[in-house]
Each structure stands twice: as C-alpha cells, then as structure tokens.
C-alpha cells in the first residue's frame, strides 16, 4: 500500500500551466470563473484520479457494494454571526448539503477549528453551541475534530472546516453530466437571501425589511425529492458561492447541454430584490445556503416539485427552466421584460468571505 | 432524518463550564493539558455522542458490517517549508497516519485550502505538488477539496485541512482503553526530529548536523504490525503535538493503567539530543510526524517489533516500556542516570504551530 521512500523535492512540479496571476486573489475563492481556473489548472491537474470531483459537491467512493459520499468545506464567513445563522451553523449546513446533493444520508461530520490567539472564549462557546444545534437539527453527529491555534494577526478569530461522510442508497444516480435535453429545472425557493444578509450586516446597511440568511440543512428536502423521483432525478446542486448562475453554468458545461431559465419564475423575496437593486447585485449570482436546484426527467417533474413543496424548506419551490440541446455549456435567461440574455459564471469575486 | 425548523439562537448554551480563560491561548492548540481542557470542556461536552473520539486519532463508524475510520486535521505549520517536508506533505502524512492509527487502510483524502490574498502562486504550486507526491507515496488519492481565500492579514499564506476515510479490516481492535497491565510499549524509531527541524528553521538556528523532520506516511508500517500481531495489538498512536509523553499519558488516563518507560531504551538521534539540550527541550515532549507507538500483548511483542524493523521507517524500533497496574493514569520514566520521574502531559505550549 505505501512506499516508504520520501519523494524527492526536486521532482515537484506542477503538471499544467497556471493562470498567469502571480498571487492569490480574493476572486480565487469566489466560486466563479477565477475559482474554477485555480481548481482546474492547479488542483485537478495535480490530484487527477478517477474519484476526484473537486468542482462538485463531494466524491463518491465505492466500498464494495455500498457507495460512500465524502465532502469537505472550510468556512471563513465574515462576520461570524449574521441574521439567520453564524459560522457554526453554516459549517454544518454547508457540508450536510454537499452530502445531500450527492444523494447521501449523512453519517457523520468532522469539525476542525483554526482559532486565532486572543479570540474571545465566549464567542467560541456560542459558535460551538450553534454548530451542535445545527447538527442536531440535521440529524447528524460530529464524530471527530481538531483544534489548531495560530498567533494573533494570522487568522480572523475562527475558521472552521467540516468534512462529512454519508451513504448513498441504491437506486440513486446523481451527476452533473446526467443533465439532458428535455429535463426540467426546479428551484427549491427564494434565492439570494444568504449573500444579502451577510452583506447587510457586514456593511452596516439597513433595509426596510429584515433580511435573513436562508442557511439550513437540505437533507430532508432532498430525501423527499429522491423518494419521489428516484433515478429520474439527474442532478442536485446547492447554489452557494457564485449563485444559481454559476451552478447552472457548471452543470451545463459538465453535461454539454444548454439551460433555458425563465427569470419571471425564479422565486425572489421583495426585500432581497430591493436590496439587490440598491446594491447593483444580480440575485442570480448571490450565494444561497439553503436552496437546492434539482434537474429531473420531465416525467417526474410534477412529483419532484410536489415533494419539495411538502417540505417546509421548499414551500416556495418552482419550475424555473429546462435543459435544451442548443447553446451547449451556456445558460440563457428570458428576462422579466421579455428579452433573452446569456447568464455566464461569475467572473471574479462578487462578495468575498460569504461562506 | 432532518428537522427543518431552524434552532432558536437564544437556546444556545454550552453545557459545561469552560476553563476560566477568557481568550484563546496558543497553548490551546499545543496538544498538551490546555488543549485537552478545551477539547473536553467545550467540544466533547457540546458534541457528546457514541462515536465522538475527539481526543483520539479518528472516529470509527459502523457501515453495517464494515468499519469506516474518519479523521480530520488542519495544518498551520510555520514556516511552510522545513527540512524534510512542507505543509503539503505533512497534510497528507498527518491524516494518513491518523487513519493508520485506527488500523484503517486509507481510501481517500480531502484537501481544503484556506489561502491568504497575495500568497505567491508559485509557493502554492509547489505545496500542491508536494501534497500530490506525498499522497502518491502513501498510496492514497485526494478525492475532494475546497478553496477559500481570506483577505490580507487574516491568514498566513496557506492553511490546509485534510480529512480522510479508510476501512478497518476484520480482526483489528484498537482503542486506547485496550492498554492493559503486562502490555509492551514499542516505539518505531528516533523521536523529536520533527519539532526540532521546524524550530531550527523557524528560529534560524544551525547545528553541526542537519536536523530533518521525520514526517512520513505510516500506513505501511502499521499494516505490517497488525499483520504480525492481529487483535493482540491493543493501541497504535502517533505521538505528534505534545510528543511521546502526552500521547502515553492520554492512553494511561483512558485505560486507567500506568506506563513505565525506560528512557535509556528510547531511540534518539545524537544531533536531535544535542539540539534539545541546547534549547532546554525535553525530547519526550517534542512533536513527531512519522513515529508510531504500539502497545501490544507480551505474546506478540517480538513479532510486532520484528515487523516494525522490517519496514524502512521502523528500522530503529525498540521496546521502550510496559503497561503496569500501579500509578494508574500516570507515566513514569526510569531516567538515564537511574532515577524515576513522573512524565506528565505537556501543560501549555512548547512549540507553537508545529503542525
């Protein structure tokens, strides 16, 4: 299994040319095109193997009959506490949702804390309690962990990595590549709430209505959808960093299909819409932490939509588009005023440290 | 499986009193008593569940017949590159070794990067290549990952979290609680090299001999030991932060037994010994990243020792002590000059950011 010779450091070289930026930019973590370049040119090139699925929500490992989903996510959201959640609850939701998008029932989470010297113990206690409550609500245990402390000025209070494992039941077959012409695109509810909530508290903005993050565990909702649609559910994806636009563009690229969106059908809270207009943000690019895109065969679209709506987190679910043969790799949206526009991936960074 | 109600933030409270320090200290990450207090009073109290094993090397989950080991570790070592390795290779070795100490053959690793804006892309490329080479040498794939970028001054170039999963073969039964009176304590080789190597480069110290970290993947060595000793191998542990002293004290406490060490038998390189003397460090407390402690039934001690020595990473393995009924929870060492001393856990922080 192991070779005990230490690799020769002089043999280290990156197998692919990296983007010509000489330094890491904030946009490399933004979930858009710059992130994708870094991941594809550096990490995918370096770690190339049949299981690697760094652009997607998790890897699927074959345990001889059983399929294990395995996912990881670090959380660096700033500020740590925002309307509707905090870095602790989000660290649970993010990884539970990644497992759920693989079709897996979560078996266990890890929690690894990178603490900055001087961080208030009281804040750590609250964040830990929040993480615990979120895990309980998602029906999953934190089973292993790690704590590191870095010196003052080398962190930002607390960063949390959660990884998760879960088993994928038989009869489930999810992959972005399975999106095919004729499939129906369903969205589980109103978009853009998380990004706007974090931004509003970070920038001290106040709006007429309270803007609250949608951060929530989706494993109950996805279980309902999979029970309703089985193998005719082709793709599940949570549109986090980069928003609905980036998630759908990635799927369209992976599957070599086009996606037609009907913007008028996309659920959007009036307060969030107003905030986006004021801030000049396109809600299609704003992060969500409790929403799910399902791409399903047309035969099961009504059943999948009904299943989502039966879940409290999917009450406002709607059919928002379809998969087409045309314009492969591209998402096009019929706008609210009737025109059609190309919805590309986020190119750089819209809102840094949103998750 | 899931409850979709969002937990009420006002209900968040920590179930146990935390140590009376109001701020996070460097020593909370040092692997000694202060770390243990934080983990036990905060994390174990919060995440209490049958699988939680935060003080040990990983959790073991039952997959209906198969046992899955699941482990996580964040790496914040400073500097990123040191004699014998870098943060990339160490991120692989640390998690592979945690799985190996559970008796598991590694199935897959995750790699999650927290990058600081402005970090040199060239350094990132080299670290990624090193991580890849280390994974190859350990016979494991990186199967999933994540990248986050934090603003300048909120990180230290790069932090890496790796988590890992692996299957534990039938017939293996490892747990610190299994250490029992009469057991033999075997150490796989010379101690304290990692801590001294990192310290020497960090502080710009130069010694007569080159001091090189022992960072290495131990899954080949542990497989040999388990093949030789089977279920009579009671405990495996890699003595990282806090060193051999803290690892053995934790085991003694968990099992309610005493450990008698023979300091004269502990393998120690002359150069490392000299550096420790010069720096006033006790090598028993200095971190290792490629060493294994095996606690085995006396019947298989010779076979386990021979198995270690047959591995290139265990050529200098030695029997260094025994498990006794007396002084439960305590490690005592017969010193090189004949006296006996109590070897307690490291109390605070000896060397910050060693892993």
Short mmCIF file of C-alpha atoms in Angstrom, two decimals, chain B residues 88-349:
data_model
loop_
_atom_site.label_atom_id
_atom_site.label_comp_id
_atom_site.label_asym_id
_atom_site.label_seq_id
_atom_site.Cartn_x
_atom_site.Cartn_y
_atom_site.Cartn_z
CA UNK B 88 1.63 19.94 1.77
CA UNK B 89 3.42 16.66 2.51
CA UNK B 90 2.62 17.00 6.19
CA UNK B 91 -1.08 17.46 5.48
CA UNK B 92 -1.05 14.05 3.81
CA UNK B 93 1.11 12.30 6.40
CA UNK B 94 -0.88 13.65 9.33
CA UNK B 95 -4.22 12.33 8.15
CA UNK B 96 -2.90 9.10 6.63
CA UNK B 97 -1.25 8.42 9.99
CA UNK B 98 -4.42 9.18 11.93
CA UNK B 99 -6.24 6.61 9.80
CA UNK B 100 -3.36 4.16 10.19
CA UNK B 101 -3.55 4.51 13.99
CA UNK B 102 -7.21 3.42 13.74
CA UNK B 103 -5.98 0.34 11.85
CA UNK B 104 -7.52 1.58 8.61
CA UNK B 105 -6.25 1.37 5.06
CA UNK B 106 -6.78 4.86 3.63
CA UNK B 107 -9.46 5.07 0.92
CA UNK B 108 -9.41 8.76 0.12
CA UNK B 109 -8.37 12.18 1.38
CA UNK B 110 -9.94 15.60 1.13
CA UNK B 111 -7.81 18.73 0.81
CA UNK B 112 -9.24 22.10 1.79
CA UNK B 113 -7.10 25.21 1.35
CA UNK B 114 -7.55 28.49 3.20
CA UNK B 115 -5.42 30.90 1.17
CA UNK B 116 -4.46 34.44 2.09
CA UNK B 117 -4.92 37.09 -0.58
CA UNK B 118 -1.49 37.89 -2.01
CA UNK B 119 0.06 34.46 -1.34
CA UNK B 120 2.61 33.69 -4.05
CA UNK B 121 1.10 31.41 -6.67
CA UNK B 122 4.47 29.74 -7.15
CA UNK B 123 4.56 28.70 -3.49
CA UNK B 124 1.04 27.33 -3.78
CA UNK B 125 2.01 25.34 -6.85
CA UNK B 126 4.98 23.81 -5.04
CA UNK B 127 2.95 22.94 -1.95
CA UNK B 128 0.23 21.37 -4.08
CA UNK B 129 2.81 19.30 -5.94
CA UNK B 130 4.31 18.19 -2.64
CA UNK B 131 0.89 17.20 -1.36
CA UNK B 132 0.33 15.19 -4.53
CA UNK B 133 3.67 13.38 -4.26
CA UNK B 134 3.05 12.55 -0.61
CA UNK B 135 -0.38 11.14 -1.43
CA UNK B 136 1.12 9.02 -4.19
CA UNK B 137 3.81 7.69 -1.87
CA UNK B 138 1.17 6.79 0.73
CA UNK B 139 -0.96 5.07 -1.91
CA UNK B 140 -3.99 7.28 -1.44
CA UNK B 141 -5.93 9.66 -3.68
CA UNK B 142 -7.11 13.19 -2.95
CA UNK B 143 -10.77 12.77 -3.93
CA UNK B 144 -12.43 16.03 -2.97
CA UNK B 145 -11.43 19.54 -1.97
CA UNK B 146 -12.29 23.13 -1.28
CA UNK B 147 -10.63 26.52 -1.66
CA UNK B 148 -11.34 29.66 0.32
CA UNK B 149 -9.48 32.95 0.14
CA UNK B 150 -9.30 35.36 3.09
CA UNK B 151 -8.17 38.98 2.91
CA UNK B 152 -4.57 40.04 3.53
CA UNK B 153 -3.64 39.94 7.20
CA UNK B 154 -6.29 37.36 8.07
CA UNK B 155 -4.22 34.25 7.37
CA UNK B 156 -0.64 33.17 6.89
CA UNK B 157 -0.32 32.33 3.21
CA UNK B 158 -1.88 28.90 3.36
CA UNK B 159 -3.59 26.64 5.85
CA UNK B 160 -4.63 23.16 4.77
CA UNK B 161 -7.22 20.84 6.23
CA UNK B 162 -7.13 17.21 5.20
CA UNK B 163 -9.75 14.72 6.23
CA UNK B 164 -9.59 11.05 5.41
CA UNK B 165 -11.64 7.89 5.26
CA UNK B 166 -10.47 4.30 5.36
CA UNK B 167 -11.77 0.82 6.03
CA UNK B 168 -10.67 -1.18 9.07
CA UNK B 169 -10.15 -4.85 8.21
CA UNK B 170 -11.88 -7.51 10.30
CA UNK B 171 -9.89 -8.82 13.25
CA UNK B 172 -8.42 -5.44 14.21
CA UNK B 173 -9.48 -3.99 17.55
CA UNK B 174 -7.58 -0.85 18.50
CA UNK B 175 -8.51 1.57 21.27
CA UNK B 176 -6.54 3.42 23.94
CA UNK B 177 -8.82 1.76 26.51
CA UNK B 178 -7.42 -1.64 25.49
CA UNK B 179 -3.98 -0.97 27.02
CA UNK B 180 -3.66 -3.41 29.93
CA UNK B 181 -1.14 -4.36 32.58
CA UNK B 182 1.55 -6.58 31.11
CA UNK B 183 1.38 -4.99 27.65
CA UNK B 184 4.61 -3.99 25.97
CA UNK B 185 5.25 -0.46 24.65
CA UNK B 186 7.09 -0.31 21.34
CA UNK B 187 8.31 2.87 19.64
CA UNK B 188 9.00 2.80 15.90
CA UNK B 189 12.15 4.93 15.89
CA UNK B 190 14.06 8.04 16.93
CA UNK B 191 11.89 10.73 18.48
CA UNK B 192 11.66 14.54 18.39
CA UNK B 193 13.06 15.09 14.89
CA UNK B 194 10.04 16.96 13.50
CA UNK B 195 9.75 19.56 16.23
CA UNK B 196 13.46 20.26 16.24
CA UNK B 197 13.66 20.53 12.44
CA UNK B 198 10.79 23.05 12.29
CA UNK B 199 12.15 25.00 15.23
CA UNK B 200 15.65 25.16 13.79
CA UNK B 201 14.50 26.67 10.50
CA UNK B 202 11.96 28.96 12.14
CA UNK B 203 14.49 30.40 14.55
CA UNK B 204 17.38 30.36 12.09
CA UNK B 205 19.39 28.02 14.30
CA UNK B 206 22.12 25.93 12.77
CA UNK B 207 23.53 22.80 14.31
CA UNK B 208 26.55 20.66 13.49
CA UNK B 209 24.37 18.05 11.85
CA UNK B 210 21.40 18.53 9.57
CA UNK B 211 18.19 18.12 11.50
CA UNK B 212 15.45 16.76 9.27
CA UNK B 213 11.77 16.21 10.06
CA UNK B 214 10.62 12.58 10.24
CA UNK B 215 7.32 13.43 8.50
CA UNK B 216 6.29 10.24 6.68
CA UNK B 217 3.27 8.04 5.98
CA UNK B 218 3.00 5.20 8.50
CA UNK B 219 0.24 3.12 6.91
CA UNK B 220 2.72 0.60 5.52
CA UNK B 221 4.42 0.16 8.89
CA UNK B 222 1.17 -0.20 10.84
CA UNK B 223 -0.13 -2.73 8.33
CA UNK B 224 2.95 -4.88 8.99
CA UNK B 225 2.46 -4.59 12.76
CA UNK B 226 -1.22 -5.51 12.51
CA UNK B 227 -0.47 -8.43 10.19
CA UNK B 228 2.03 -9.67 12.77
CA UNK B 229 0.02 -9.05 15.94
CA UNK B 230 -3.66 -9.03 14.87
CA UNK B 231 -6.08 -8.34 17.72
CA UNK B 232 -3.20 -8.61 20.21
CA UNK B 233 -2.14 -5.16 19.04
CA UNK B 234 -4.14 -3.11 21.53
CA UNK B 235 -3.23 0.51 20.78
CA UNK B 236 -1.50 2.39 17.97
CA UNK B 237 -0.77 6.08 18.35
CA UNK B 238 1.38 8.63 16.55
CA UNK B 239 2.93 10.98 19.10
CA UNK B 240 2.54 14.33 17.30
CA UNK B 241 1.86 17.58 19.23
CA UNK B 242 2.81 17.06 22.87
CA UNK B 243 5.18 14.25 21.94
CA UNK B 244 5.56 10.74 23.35
CA UNK B 245 4.92 11.95 26.90
CA UNK B 246 1.49 13.44 26.15
CA UNK B 247 0.42 10.52 23.94
CA UNK B 248 1.29 7.94 26.59
CA UNK B 249 -0.31 9.96 29.36
CA UNK B 250 -3.53 10.17 27.37
CA UNK B 251 -3.51 6.42 26.83
CA UNK B 252 -2.74 5.74 30.51
CA UNK B 253 -5.62 8.00 31.53
CA UNK B 254 -8.07 6.48 29.04
CA UNK B 255 -7.21 2.90 30.05
CA UNK B 256 -6.79 3.52 33.79
CA UNK B 257 -3.34 1.95 33.79
CA UNK B 258 0.21 3.11 34.44
CA UNK B 259 3.06 3.17 31.94
CA UNK B 260 6.69 2.56 32.88
CA UNK B 261 9.18 3.94 30.37
CA UNK B 262 12.86 3.12 30.17
CA UNK B 263 14.41 6.37 28.92
CA UNK B 264 17.66 4.61 28.02
CA UNK B 265 15.76 2.48 25.54
CA UNK B 266 14.12 5.41 23.71
CA UNK B 267 15.72 5.87 20.29
CA UNK B 268 17.11 9.40 19.96
CA UNK B 269 19.43 10.78 17.31
CA UNK B 270 22.58 12.40 18.75
CA UNK B 271 22.07 15.60 16.78
CA UNK B 272 18.48 15.92 17.99
CA UNK B 273 19.58 15.15 21.54
CA UNK B 274 22.20 17.90 21.36
CA UNK B 275 19.74 20.41 19.93
CA UNK B 276 17.20 19.57 22.65
CA UNK B 277 19.83 20.05 25.36
CA UNK B 278 20.90 23.36 23.88
CA UNK B 279 17.31 24.59 23.64
CA UNK B 280 16.24 23.24 27.00
CA UNK B 281 13.59 20.99 25.46
CA UNK B 282 12.69 17.53 26.72
CA UNK B 283 12.58 15.27 23.65
CA UNK B 284 9.70 13.31 25.19
CA UNK B 285 7.51 16.39 24.62
CA UNK B 286 8.69 17.31 21.12
CA UNK B 287 6.40 16.55 18.15
CA UNK B 288 6.96 13.65 15.78
CA UNK B 289 5.28 13.25 12.39
CA UNK B 290 6.49 9.81 11.34
CA UNK B 291 6.63 7.76 14.52
CA UNK B 292 4.27 5.20 15.96
CA UNK B 293 3.74 3.86 19.47
CA UNK B 294 2.37 0.32 19.55
CA UNK B 295 1.02 -1.18 22.77
CA UNK B 296 0.78 -4.93 22.33
CA UNK B 297 0.20 -8.11 24.34
CA UNK B 298 3.52 -9.58 25.51
CA UNK B 299 2.99 -12.73 23.42
CA UNK B 300 3.25 -10.75 20.18
CA UNK B 301 5.82 -8.16 21.26
CA UNK B 302 8.74 -9.79 19.48
CA UNK B 303 6.75 -10.33 16.30
CA UNK B 304 5.45 -6.74 16.33
CA UNK B 305 8.96 -5.39 16.91
CA UNK B 306 10.34 -7.50 14.08
CA UNK B 307 7.51 -6.33 11.79
CA UNK B 308 8.33 -2.69 12.53
CA UNK B 309 12.02 -3.23 11.94
CA UNK B 310 11.29 -4.86 8.60
CA UNK B 311 9.82 -1.54 7.44
CA UNK B 312 12.31 1.16 6.38
CA UNK B 313 10.50 3.64 8.62
CA UNK B 314 10.84 1.32 11.63
CA UNK B 315 14.45 0.21 11.32
CA UNK B 316 15.30 1.69 14.71
CA UNK B 317 12.19 0.44 16.53
CA UNK B 318 12.66 -0.56 20.15
CA UNK B 319 10.75 -1.82 23.17
CA UNK B 320 10.69 1.20 25.46
CA UNK B 321 8.40 0.30 28.33
CA UNK B 322 5.50 -1.64 29.74
CA UNK B 323 1.97 -1.13 30.96
CA UNK B 324 1.51 -1.65 34.71
CA UNK B 325 -1.32 -1.76 37.23
CA UNK B 326 0.36 0.78 39.50
CA UNK B 327 0.11 4.59 39.24
CA UNK B 328 -2.99 4.50 37.01
CA UNK B 329 -3.18 7.43 34.60
CA UNK B 330 0.49 8.21 35.06
CA UNK B 331 3.62 7.66 33.00
CA UNK B 332 6.87 7.19 34.92
CA UNK B 333 10.28 7.11 33.33
CA UNK B 334 13.44 5.49 34.64
CA UNK B 335 15.93 8.13 33.62
CA UNK B 336 19.29 7.56 32.01
CA UNK B 337 21.00 8.18 35.34
CA UNK B 338 18.82 5.69 37.18
CA UNK B 339 16.16 7.75 38.98
CA UNK B 340 12.44 7.67 38.28
CA UNK B 341 10.39 10.71 37.33
CA UNK B 342 6.76 11.34 36.57
CA UNK B 343 6.23 12.22 32.90
CA UNK B 344 3.12 14.38 32.81
CA UNK B 345 1.35 15.84 29.81
CA UNK B 346 2.73 18.99 28.33
CA UNK B 347 0.90 21.70 30.27
CA UNK B 348 0.77 24.61 27.84
CA UNK B 349 2.55 25.19 24.59
#
